[in-house]
Each structure stands twice: as structure tokens, then as C-alpha cells.
Coordinates of C-alpha atoms in Angstrom, one line a residue:
X11 CA -130.2 66.1 -67.1
X12 CA -129.2 69.3 -69.0
X13 CA -127.2 69.5 -72.2
X14 CA -126.9 71.8 -75.1
X15 CA -123.8 70.7 -77.0
X16 CA -125.8 69.0 -79.8
X17 CA -128.9 71.1 -79.7
X18 CA -127.8 74.6 -80.7
X19 CA -129.6 75.9 -83.8
X20 CA -127.6 75.2 -86.9
X21 CA -129.0 78.3 -88.7
X22 CA -130.3 81.4 -87.0
X23 CA -133.3 83.3 -88.4
X24 CA -135.8 86.0 -87.4
X25 CA -137.6 85.3 -84.1
X26 CA -141.1 83.8 -84.3
X27 CA -142.5 86.2 -81.7
X28 CA -143.7 89.4 -83.3
X29 CA -142.7 91.5 -80.4
X30 CA -139.0 90.5 -80.6
X31 CA -136.6 92.3 -83.0
X32 CA -133.3 91.4 -84.4
X33 CA -131.6 93.9 -82.3
X34 CA -133.1 92.8 -79.0
X35 CA -131.1 90.6 -76.7
X36 CA -132.0 86.9 -76.7
X37 CA -134.4 85.7 -74.1
X38 CA -132.9 83.9 -71.1
X39 CA -133.2 80.2 -70.9
X40 CA -136.2 78.9 -68.9
X41 CA -135.8 77.0 -65.7
X42 CA -138.2 74.0 -65.9
X43 CA -139.7 72.5 -62.8
X44 CA -141.8 69.5 -62.1
X45 CA -145.5 70.3 -61.7
X46 CA -147.7 67.2 -61.7
X47 CA -147.8 63.5 -62.8
X48 CA -150.9 61.4 -63.5
X49 CA -150.6 57.6 -63.7
X50 CA -147.1 57.4 -62.3
X51 CA -145.6 53.9 -62.6
X52 CA -144.2 52.2 -59.5
X53 CA -140.7 50.7 -59.7
X54 CA -141.0 47.3 -61.2
X55 CA -144.6 47.7 -62.3
X56 CA -145.4 46.3 -65.7
X57 CA -147.2 48.7 -68.1
X58 CA -150.2 47.3 -69.9
X59 CA -150.1 48.0 -73.7
X60 CA -153.6 49.5 -73.6
X61 CA -152.6 52.1 -71.0
X62 CA -149.8 53.7 -73.1
X63 CA -150.7 57.3 -74.0
X64 CA -150.9 57.9 -77.8
X65 CA -152.2 61.5 -78.1
X66 CA -152.1 64.8 -76.1
X67 CA -154.0 68.0 -76.8
X68 CA -154.7 71.3 -75.0
X69 CA -157.8 73.3 -76.0
X70 CA -157.4 76.8 -77.2
X71 CA -158.0 78.4 -73.8
X72 CA -155.7 76.0 -71.9
X73 CA -158.5 75.3 -69.4
X74 CA -158.8 71.6 -70.6
X75 CA -156.4 68.9 -71.6
X76 CA -157.2 65.6 -73.3
X77 CA -155.2 62.4 -73.7
X78 CA -155.9 59.3 -75.7
X79 CA -154.4 55.8 -75.2
X80 CA -153.9 52.6 -77.1
X81 CA -157.0 51.1 -75.4
X82 CA -159.2 53.6 -77.2
X83 CA -160.0 55.7 -74.2
X84 CA -160.0 59.5 -74.0
X85 CA -159.2 61.0 -70.6
X86 CA -160.0 64.7 -69.8
X87 CA -158.4 67.0 -67.3
X88 CA -159.4 70.5 -66.3
X89 CA -157.5 73.4 -64.8
X90 CA -158.0 73.7 -61.0
X91 CA -156.2 76.9 -60.1
X92 CA -158.7 79.0 -62.0
X93 CA -161.6 77.6 -59.9
X94 CA -160.0 78.1 -56.4
X95 CA -162.0 76.9 -53.5
X96 CA -159.7 78.1 -50.8
X97 CA -160.6 80.6 -48.1
X98 CA -159.9 84.3 -48.3
X99 CA -157.0 84.0 -45.8
X100 CA -155.5 81.1 -47.7
X101 CA -155.7 83.2 -51.0
X102 CA -154.1 86.2 -49.3
X103 CA -151.3 84.1 -48.0
X104 CA -150.8 82.5 -51.5
X105 CA -150.6 85.9 -53.1
X106 CA -147.8 86.9 -50.7
X107 CA -145.9 83.8 -51.8
X108 CA -146.1 84.8 -55.5
X109 CA -148.1 83.5 -58.4
X110 CA -149.0 79.8 -58.6
X111 CA -148.2 77.7 -61.6
X112 CA -151.0 76.0 -63.5
X113 CA -152.4 72.8 -62.1
X114 CA -154.9 70.3 -63.5
X115 CA -157.1 67.6 -62.1
X116 CA -158.7 64.5 -63.5
X117 CA -162.1 65.3 -64.9
X118 CA -163.6 62.3 -66.7
X119 CA -162.9 59.6 -69.2
X120 CA -164.8 57.6 -71.8
X121 CA -164.3 54.8 -74.3
X122 CA -164.0 56.5 -77.7
X123 CA -163.1 53.5 -79.9
X124 CA -163.5 49.7 -79.8
X125 CA -161.4 47.1 -81.7
X126 CA -163.1 46.2 -85.0
X127 CA -162.5 43.8 -87.9
X128 CA -162.9 44.6 -91.6
X129 CA -164.2 41.3 -93.0
X130 CA -163.9 42.4 -96.6
X131 CA -160.2 43.1 -96.3
X132 CA -159.5 40.6 -93.4
X133 CA -158.0 43.5 -91.5
X134 CA -158.1 44.1 -87.8
X135 CA -158.6 47.7 -86.8
X136 CA -157.2 48.5 -83.4
X137 CA -158.8 50.9 -81.0
X138 CA -155.7 53.1 -80.5
X139 CA -156.4 56.9 -80.5
X140 CA -154.1 58.5 -83.1
X141 CA -155.2 62.1 -82.7
X142 CA -157.4 64.3 -80.6
X143 CA -158.6 67.8 -81.5
X144 CA -160.7 70.2 -79.5
X145 CA -163.5 72.0 -81.3
X146 CA -165.0 75.5 -81.0
X147 CA -167.6 75.8 -78.3
X148 CA -170.3 78.4 -77.6
X149 CA -171.7 77.1 -74.3
X150 CA -170.6 75.2 -71.3
X151 CA -170.3 71.9 -73.2
X152 CA -167.0 70.7 -74.6
X153 CA -166.6 69.3 -78.1
X154 CA -163.8 67.3 -79.5
X155 CA -162.8 64.9 -82.3
X156 CA -160.9 61.6 -81.8
X157 CA -159.8 59.2 -84.4
X158 CA -158.2 55.8 -84.7
X159 CA -156.8 54.3 -87.9
X160 CA -160.2 54.3 -89.8
X161 CA -163.0 56.1 -88.0
X162 CA -163.3 59.7 -86.7
X163 CA -165.8 60.5 -83.9
X164 CA -167.3 63.7 -82.7
X165 CA -167.9 63.9 -78.9
X166 CA -169.9 66.3 -76.7
X167 CA -169.0 66.4 -73.0
X168 CA -171.6 68.1 -70.8
X169 CA -172.1 68.5 -67.1
X170 CA -175.4 67.1 -65.8
X171 CA -176.9 66.8 -62.4
X172 CA -177.1 63.4 -60.9
X173 CA -180.5 61.8 -60.1
X174 CA -181.0 60.1 -56.8
X175 CA -183.7 57.6 -55.9
X176 CA -185.1 57.9 -52.4
X177 CA -186.1 54.5 -50.9
X178 CA -189.0 53.8 -48.6
X179 CA -188.4 55.8 -45.4
X180 CA -190.6 54.6 -42.5
X181 CA -190.7 55.5 -38.9
X182 CA -190.2 52.3 -36.9
X183 CA -191.6 53.9 -33.7
X184 CA -194.9 54.5 -35.3
X185 CA -195.2 50.9 -36.4
X186 CA -194.3 49.6 -33.0
X187 CA -197.1 51.5 -31.4
X188 CA -199.5 49.6 -33.7
X189 CA -198.7 46.5 -31.7
X190 CA -198.5 44.2 -34.7
X191 CA -195.1 42.4 -35.0
X192 CA -195.7 41.5 -38.6
X193 CA -196.3 45.1 -39.6
X194 CA -193.2 46.1 -37.6
X195 CA -191.2 43.5 -39.5
X196 CA -192.4 44.9 -42.8
X197 CA -191.6 48.4 -41.8
X198 CA -188.2 47.7 -40.5
X199 CA -187.3 45.7 -43.6
X200 CA -189.0 47.5 -46.5
X201 CA -186.9 45.6 -49.0
X202 CA -187.8 42.2 -47.6
X203 CA -190.4 41.5 -50.2
X204 CA -188.5 42.9 -53.2
X205 CA -187.6 40.2 -55.8
X206 CA -184.0 39.2 -55.7
X207 CA -182.0 38.4 -58.9
X208 CA -179.7 35.4 -59.2
X209 CA -176.4 35.5 -61.0
X210 CA -178.0 34.7 -64.3
X211 CA -180.7 37.3 -63.9
X212 CA -183.6 35.0 -63.0
X213 CA -185.8 35.9 -60.1
X214 CA -185.4 34.2 -56.8
X215 CA -188.4 34.1 -54.5
X216 CA -187.7 35.1 -50.9
X217 CA -189.5 33.3 -48.1
X218 CA -192.7 35.1 -47.1
X219 CA -193.5 35.0 -43.4
X220 CA -196.9 33.9 -42.2
X221 CA -199.5 36.6 -41.8
X222 CA -201.9 36.5 -38.9
X223 CA -205.5 35.8 -40.1
X224 CA -206.8 38.7 -38.0
X225 CA -204.3 41.2 -39.6
X226 CA -205.9 44.4 -40.9
X227 CA -204.6 47.7 -42.2
X228 CA -205.3 50.6 -39.9
X229 CA -207.8 53.2 -41.2
X230 CA -206.0 55.6 -43.5
X231 CA -203.1 53.2 -44.0
X232 CA -199.6 54.0 -42.7
X233 CA -198.9 57.7 -42.8
X234 CA -195.2 57.1 -42.6
X235 CA -195.1 55.0 -45.8
X236 CA -193.5 56.9 -48.8
X237 CA -193.2 55.7 -52.3
X238 CA -189.7 55.9 -54.0
X239 CA -189.0 59.4 -55.4
X240 CA -186.5 60.4 -58.1
X241 CA -184.9 63.7 -57.1
X242 CA -182.2 65.9 -58.6
X243 CA -179.2 66.2 -56.4
X244 CA -176.7 69.1 -56.2
X245 CA -174.0 66.7 -57.4
X246 CA -172.9 66.9 -61.1
X247 CA -171.1 64.5 -63.4
X248 CA -169.6 64.9 -66.8
X249 CA -171.3 62.8 -69.5
X250 CA -169.7 62.1 -72.9
X251 CA -172.0 61.5 -75.8
X252 CA -171.0 60.6 -79.4
X253 CA -172.6 63.1 -81.7
X254 CA -171.4 61.8 -85.1
X255 CA -169.3 59.1 -86.6
X256 CA -167.3 59.9 -89.7
X257 CA -166.4 56.5 -91.2
X258 CA -165.7 54.7 -94.5
X259 CA -163.7 57.5 -96.1
X260 CA -160.1 56.3 -95.8
X261 CA -158.6 53.2 -97.3
X262 CA -155.3 53.8 -95.4
X263 CA -154.5 54.6 -91.8
X264 CA -155.5 58.1 -90.7
X265 CA -152.5 60.0 -89.4
X266 CA -153.9 63.5 -88.9
X267 CA -157.0 65.5 -88.2
X268 CA -157.1 69.3 -88.1
X269 CA -159.9 71.8 -87.5
X270 CA -160.5 74.7 -89.8
X271 CA -160.6 78.3 -88.5
X272 CA -164.1 78.7 -90.0
X273 CA -165.3 76.3 -87.2
X274 CA -167.5 74.5 -89.8
X275 CA -165.0 72.0 -91.5
X276 CA -162.1 69.8 -90.7
X277 CA -159.6 67.6 -92.6
X278 CA -158.5 64.1 -92.1
X279 CA -155.4 62.7 -93.8
X280 CA -154.1 59.2 -94.5
X281 CA -151.0 58.0 -96.3
X282 CA -152.3 59.0 -99.8
X283 CA -155.3 61.3 -99.4
X284 CA -156.7 64.3 -97.5
X285 CA -160.5 64.6 -97.1
X286 CA -162.5 67.7 -96.2
X287 CA -165.5 67.2 -93.8
X288 CA -168.3 69.3 -92.6
X289 CA -168.9 68.9 -88.9
X290 CA -172.7 68.5 -89.4
X291 CA -172.4 65.9 -92.3
X292 CA -171.0 62.6 -91.4
X293 CA -171.8 60.5 -94.5
X294 CA -170.0 62.6 -97.1
X295 CA -166.6 64.1 -97.5
X296 CA -164.6 65.8 -100.3
X297 CA -161.3 64.5 -101.4
X298 CA -159.0 67.6 -101.8
X299 CA -155.6 65.9 -102.1
X300 CA -154.8 62.6 -103.8
X301 CA -151.3 61.5 -104.4
X302 CA -152.1 57.9 -105.2
X303 CA -150.4 56.9 -108.5
X304 CA -152.2 54.9 -111.2
X305 CA -149.6 52.2 -110.7
X306 CA -148.7 51.6 -107.0
X307 CA -145.3 50.6 -108.1
X308 CA -144.6 54.2 -109.0
X309 CA -145.4 55.3 -105.4
X310 CA -142.4 57.4 -104.1
X311 CA -143.8 59.2 -101.1
X312 CA -146.7 59.2 -98.6
X313 CA -148.4 61.9 -96.6
X314 CA -147.2 61.9 -93.0
X315 CA -149.0 64.9 -91.4
X316 CA -151.5 67.7 -92.3
X317 CA -152.5 70.9 -90.6
X318 CA -154.9 73.8 -91.3
X319 CA -153.6 77.4 -91.2
X320 CA -154.7 78.9 -87.9
X321 CA -156.4 81.9 -89.4
X322 CA -156.8 81.5 -93.2
X323 CA -159.5 78.9 -93.8
X324 CA -158.5 78.3 -97.4
X325 CA -154.9 77.3 -96.6
X326 CA -153.4 74.1 -95.3
X327 CA -150.0 72.4 -95.2
X328 CA -149.1 68.7 -95.4
X329 CA -145.7 67.0 -95.1
X330 CA -144.4 63.9 -96.9
X331 CA -142.0 61.1 -96.3
X332 CA -139.5 62.8 -98.6
X333 CA -139.0 65.6 -96.2
X334 CA -141.0 68.2 -98.1
X335 CA -143.9 70.5 -96.9
X336 CA -146.5 71.6 -99.4
X337 CA -148.7 74.6 -98.8
X338 CA -151.9 74.5 -100.8
X339 CA -154.8 77.0 -101.4
X340 CA -158.2 75.4 -101.7
X341 CA -159.4 78.4 -103.7
X342 CA -157.3 77.3 -106.7
X343 CA -159.2 74.1 -107.6
X344 CA -161.5 71.5 -106.1
X345 CA -158.7 68.9 -106.2
X346 CA -155.6 70.5 -104.8
X347 CA -153.1 68.4 -106.8
X348 CA -150.9 71.5 -107.3
X349 CA -149.2 73.2 -104.4
X350 CA -148.8 76.9 -103.9
X351 CA -145.5 76.6 -102.2
X352 CA -143.0 73.8 -101.6
X353 CA -140.6 73.9 -98.6
X354 CA -137.8 71.4 -99.0
X355 CA -134.1 71.3 -98.1
X356 CA -132.1 69.1 -100.4
X357 CA -129.1 67.2 -99.2
X358 CA -125.8 67.7 -101.1
X359 CA -125.2 64.9 -103.5
X360 CA -122.0 63.8 -101.8
X361 CA -123.8 63.6 -98.4
X362 CA -126.5 61.2 -99.4
X363 CA -126.6 57.6 -98.0
X364 CA -128.9 54.7 -97.7
X365 CA -130.6 56.3 -94.7
X366 CA -131.0 59.8 -96.2
X367 CA -134.6 59.4 -97.2
X368 CA -135.6 57.5 -94.1
X369 CA -134.3 60.2 -91.7
X370 CA -135.7 63.0 -93.9
X371 CA -139.2 61.8 -93.5
X372 CA -141.3 64.4 -91.6
X373 CA -143.3 62.9 -88.7
X374 CA -145.1 66.1 -87.6
X375 CA -145.8 69.7 -88.5
X376 CA -147.3 72.6 -86.5
X377 CA -148.2 76.1 -87.5
X378 CA -147.2 78.9 -85.1
X379 CA -150.1 80.8 -83.7
X380 CA -149.7 83.7 -86.1
X381 CA -149.5 81.3 -89.0
X382 CA -146.3 82.7 -90.5
X383 CA -144.0 79.9 -89.4
X384 CA -144.2 76.1 -89.7
X385 CA -142.4 73.8 -87.4
X386 CA -141.5 70.4 -88.7
X387 CA -139.9 67.3 -87.1
X388 CA -137.9 64.7 -88.9
X389 CA -135.9 62.0 -87.2
X390 CA -132.7 64.0 -86.7
X391 CA -133.8 67.6 -86.4
X392 CA -136.5 70.3 -85.8
X393 CA -136.8 72.8 -88.6
X394 CA -138.5 76.2 -88.5
X395 CA -139.8 77.5 -91.8
X396 CA -141.0 80.9 -92.8
X397 CA -143.9 80.6 -95.2
X398 CA -142.5 83.5 -97.2
X399 CA -139.2 81.8 -97.8
X400 CA -139.1 78.4 -99.5
X401 CA -135.4 78.0 -100.1
X402 CA -134.3 76.9 -96.6
X403 CA -135.5 76.8 -93.0
X404 CA -134.8 79.9 -90.9
X405 CA -133.6 77.7 -88.1
X406 CA -132.5 74.0 -87.7
X407 CA -132.2 72.4 -84.3
X408 CA -130.2 69.2 -84.0
X409 CA -132.1 66.8 -81.8
X410 CA -130.5 63.4 -82.6
X411 CA -127.2 64.3 -84.1
X412 CA -125.4 62.0 -81.6
X413 CA -127.3 59.1 -83.2
X414 CA -125.9 59.6 -86.7
X415 CA -123.1 57.0 -86.2
X416 CA -125.7 54.5 -85.0
X417 CA -128.2 54.7 -87.9
X418 CA -127.4 51.1 -88.9
X419 CA -128.3 49.8 -85.4
X420 CA -131.4 52.0 -85.3
X421 CA -132.5 50.6 -88.7
X422 CA -132.0 47.0 -87.4
X423 CA -134.3 47.5 -84.4
X424 CA -136.8 49.8 -86.3
X425 CA -136.2 52.7 -84.0
X426 CA -135.3 54.8 -87.1
X427 CA -139.0 54.7 -88.0
X428 CA -140.2 56.3 -84.7
X429 CA -142.5 59.3 -85.2
X430 CA -141.8 62.1 -82.7
X431 CA -144.2 65.0 -82.4
X432 CA -143.3 68.7 -81.9
X433 CA -144.9 71.8 -80.4
X434 CA -144.4 75.5 -80.1
X435 CA -145.0 77.9 -77.2
X436 CA -147.9 80.3 -77.4
X437 CA -145.7 83.3 -78.2
X438 CA -143.6 81.3 -80.6
X439 CA -140.3 82.0 -78.9
X440 CA -139.5 78.3 -78.1
X441 CA -140.1 74.9 -79.6
X442 CA -140.0 71.4 -78.0
X443 CA -139.9 67.8 -79.1
X444 CA -139.3 64.3 -77.6
X445 CA -136.4 61.9 -77.7
X446 CA -135.3 58.6 -76.3
X447 CA -134.8 57.6 -72.6
X448 CA -138.0 59.6 -71.9
X449 CA -136.1 62.9 -72.6
X450 CA -137.5 66.0 -74.3
X451 CA -135.7 69.0 -75.7
X452 CA -136.6 72.7 -75.6
X453 CA -135.0 75.2 -77.9
X454 CA -135.2 79.0 -78.2
X455 CA -136.1 80.4 -81.6
X456 CA -135.2 84.1 -81.1
X457 CA -132.2 85.5 -83.0
X458 CA -129.0 84.8 -81.1
X459 CA -130.7 82.4 -78.6
X460 CA -128.6 79.5 -77.6
X461 CA -131.2 77.9 -75.4
X462 CA -131.2 74.1 -75.8
X463 CA -132.3 72.2 -72.7
X464 CA -132.6 68.5 -72.3
X465 CA -135.0 67.4 -69.6
X466 CA -136.1 64.0 -68.3
X467 CA -139.8 63.1 -67.9
X468 CA -139.6 62.4 -64.1
X469 CA -140.1 64.2 -60.9
X470 CA -136.5 65.5 -61.2
X471 CA -136.4 66.7 -64.8
X472 CA -133.0 68.5 -64.4
X473 CA -131.0 65.7 -62.8
X474 CA -127.8 64.7 -64.6
X475 CA -127.5 61.0 -65.2
X476 CA -123.9 59.8 -64.9
X477 CA -123.2 56.5 -66.7
X478 CA -120.0 54.5 -67.4
X479 CA -118.8 54.1 -70.9
X480 CA -120.3 51.2 -72.8
X481 CA -119.1 49.6 -75.9
X482 CA -121.4 50.5 -78.9
X483 CA -123.3 47.7 -80.5
X484 CA -121.9 46.0 -83.6
X485 CA -123.2 46.8 -87.1
X486 CA -124.5 43.7 -88.9
X487 CA -126.9 45.1 -91.5
X488 CA -126.4 44.3 -95.1
X489 CA -127.0 47.8 -96.5
X490 CA -126.6 46.8 -100.2
X491 CA -129.6 44.5 -100.0
X492 CA -131.4 46.4 -97.3
X493 CA -132.4 43.3 -95.5
X494 CA -133.6 43.3 -91.9
X495 CA -134.5 39.7 -91.3
X496 CA -131.5 38.9 -89.0
X497 CA -132.2 41.4 -86.3
X498 CA -129.5 40.9 -83.7
X499 CA -129.6 44.4 -82.2
X500 CA -132.0 44.5 -79.2
X501 CA -133.7 47.6 -77.8
X502 CA -131.6 47.5 -74.6
X503 CA -129.8 50.7 -73.6
X504 CA -126.7 51.5 -75.6
X505 CA -124.1 54.2 -75.1
X506 CA -122.7 56.9 -77.4
X507 CA -119.1 57.9 -77.6
X508 CA -119.5 60.3 -74.6
X509 CA -120.7 57.5 -72.3
X510 CA -124.4 58.6 -72.3
X511 CA -126.8 55.7 -72.2
X512 CA -129.9 55.8 -74.5
X513 CA -132.8 53.5 -73.9
X514 CA -134.5 53.1 -77.3
X515 CA -137.4 51.2 -75.7
X516 CA -138.3 54.3 -73.6
X517 CA -139.3 57.0 -76.1
X518 CA -141.2 60.3 -75.5
X519 CA -143.2 60.6 -78.7
X520 CA -146.1 62.8 -77.6
X521 CA -146.1 66.2 -76.0
X522 CA -148.1 69.5 -76.0
X523 CA -147.4 73.1 -75.0
X524 CA -150.0 75.2 -73.2
X525 CA -151.4 77.9 -75.5
X526 CA -150.7 80.8 -73.2
X527 CA -148.3 79.7 -70.4
X528 CA -144.9 78.0 -70.2
X529 CA -146.3 74.6 -69.4
X530 CA -145.5 71.4 -71.2
X531 CA -147.5 68.1 -70.9
X532 CA -145.6 65.0 -72.1
X533 CA -146.4 61.3 -72.2
X534 CA -143.9 58.8 -70.9
X535 CA -145.5 55.4 -71.5
X536 CA -148.7 55.4 -69.4
X537 CA -147.7 58.4 -67.3
X538 CA -148.6 62.1 -68.0
X539 CA -146.0 64.5 -66.7
X540 CA -146.4 68.3 -66.6
X541 CA -143.6 70.9 -66.2
X542 CA -143.7 74.7 -65.8
X543 CA -141.2 77.5 -66.1

């Protein structure tokens, strides 16, 4: 499904890629193709809530990919085309056919978080993985952070050889030459005298056969009898070990974690505070941002996302529910209650409505690799900000403009509060974000670029879905009182004025762009899809 009518940038700006110039021709639109899918759902198969993917992250090299789900599990994938096991003839034939696209394979998985219960607050803490971040590594081991609503954990994943236990290995022929049937029975069934366990773990005695009174061991014993031996095999397995647990530092739900470029610290952010941690210290953190008012009735905004600058270890940015982004410098003071720069685009007074603040809330921010640009995602748009220009974004990409007439219905079924993530390509020339009906959008950021592709997370991402016109749902909300108790609008597919059906129950919230290649990994419910260009 391809479309670009509602996705063209509303304001053009300088390209993100440093190699591009304002006089250069815009880059051609990429042609996206299906690469792989993991956990594909069969037609009619019911998806378990715990299997829905809730986080995706590539490491800095792109060799590894991690996903987290609502069941508290972290699943790791590794790149396979870099470790090719094909013969020389197969490789030569593959070279003649052109370069291969990146491919991944399942590596391992582990249980990161378990459901907990806070007895002091009578609060159930679910195991859902909110964020995953890869950490710097200096050896073959992989390190990563994972967090749920309250607890952050540091994991080390290493490759270890598998131990094998060799059982008794006797030569039946040698025993038969002894001429003793009892010994032969013992040799042929070396486990016959081992204690057997019942279902409850208690020992169960096996019947012991009668031994001839004239039985005697031969001189020197049985040469073919070997004791069990533990040996290292050539097989290897990935083992995940929890190194540290960073807990009891957040009173509200954690929405972001971000690693610092100094490779020694990281931040964690909840609705009202941002804490600074040292990787090696798990029982102490420093509060660097606190927007909690003395009286909670005076609360007007919350923190929605936070991210460290990719190269300056003293700078970080965080977004708010009011649609603003604050850039802070940790060198100014211990408590960064004053921002260095404020990025905010104000709505004209006449254009404000009941939904203005709701749709202005920023759900995700990302720094471009060079650190000069910040990409933000609110409900309706993607915005690209230059950190040297606070007045307005250099480019605005309309993602959900076609839903503006349906904001009342979206408010009724809570879809207006969905939090979509965003990502940038490694060279910064393109951005991507998710949408409804398991669609995702890709936009070009170069000056003059009109690239705005809409793709479906399926094996045929470019197929065009033709649907008949459907009557839009009725609007029944009482906007004056802001009540939502009589929710008559279901999450069944509805149509816009152009006849396009939008399934608000199928939403693509999480996606990630490979750091060096044009490869996008996105989560559609419990399935992980990958596309290359």
C-alpha cells in the first residue's frame, strides 16, 4: 500500500545528512522489500497478550537485535550474512547475483522481569518490557539494559561451551565371555540399579534380582567399566546472567532509559523525574530533573521521553506532554531545573481546540547520529528540529492528518493516547514511524525530497488495499464536560472520506532502523517483520 498525499513535509529544511547540500538533487525514493518475519501469526490464530512485542533495539554495530515483550522476555537475534557458512562455489555464485541484504536469525531468549506486587502501595507491577538499550562492549560478551515500569536490570550475554556427561560404556561381548548371566545383565543395563524418582521426588526402589551365592568378581575387576565423566563439547550456548538490578528509585512508571556516550552512566526517566545512574553502582542514583510541583493539583505536564546526546556526555533532551522539548546541560547545576534550550511550536490561538494539548503530547524523541537534529513524534506528525534553531522545526511530516476529523471518536476509544515511536536512518536522510492497520511511514528529510511511503507490515508491504466506502462512526462525546464513560465507539475498522479502512486495534507502535543499512525492523503484535531497500 503506497501513498504520499498526506505525508509530504509541511516545511522543508536543510538535510540531515552532512554530505548533502541545498543545491543537490533530492535522493530518489527507496523501494522497500520484504526480508524476514519471526513469529508470524497464522490466519485465525489468537495472539496471547504476553507475546506482544513492546520494545525493539539494534546495537550500534547492527550485528545484534533485541526485542522485549509484555511477558517480560527479551529475545536476541544475530546477523547471519556476516558469518557465512556457504562453500566457495556458492559464495562466488552469490557474488555474481549481486550483494545480499542483511539477514538475522534467532539467537537466544531469557526472562528479564517477573510480575511483582508492591504491598505498601497495593500496586501490581507488570512484567512488560518498556525499553531495551545495548551497552558498550569490549569483548565477545554482549551487555544490555532492560526495564519494566519500576526496575532496571543489567544483563550480560556470553557464549559458553556445553558440558556433556558420559554414561557407563561397557562392552557386552566382554561380559558374555565371562559366562555369568547376572554380570551380563548388569553390564547390558548399567542404569538398572540407579534410584528412580517418583512424581513427588521421593525415591522408588527398583526390584533387585537374585545374585548367585557363588558369584565373584574376576581378578582386576571389569576393564570395560568406566565411571561417568564430564567433558567439554564443541557445542556452545548463549547464557544470560543478570549483573545488577537498579530498583527503588522511581515512584512513577519508567518510560525511558538512555546510555551516555561516556560509557559509564545512563539515565532513567519517569513521568516527573529523571535519574542519573552509574553502571557499577546499583543502590544509588542522582536526581537531575524533577518537575513535580509542591501541590500535585498544580501539575500541568509530565515527562514522556528522554535521550542522551550521542556524543556530548553532558547534554540530554527530554520531551513533555505539552509538546515541548528541553535541552539541558548537566554542567550548569546538579539539579537541572533550568533548560538550556526550549523547542516548542505554538498553535495559533484560533486553531486551539479541546484536543490540542492531547495530540501535541510527544511520545518519542531520537537524536540523529551526528547529534545536531532531534526527531520527535506526536500523535499527528513527525517533526525534525535543529538544535541551533528553537523557533520552529526544520521539517514537519504529516502522519495522521486524515484522522483530524475523527479525533472525537479516537478520544472515545482511547486511541488518541497511543504512543508511537520514531526512528532515523543511519545517514539521517530518512525518518520512519508507525501508524494504524499495522502500517508504517517512511519520509525523506533532504531538501526538496517528496518521499513519503506507506507500507504494510506483511510479506507484501507494497500492496494496495482497495476497500469500499464505509459510513464514518457517529460522534457522541460531550466535549464540554470531557466525559468518556459512555464509550459507544468500538475499535472495529472505520473508514475515512477516501474509503480507506483503518483498524485502530492493529497498531504499529515500535520500530527501529539499522544503524548503517536501509533495514527497518517493526513489531506488528507478536510478529517481528524486517524490510530492506
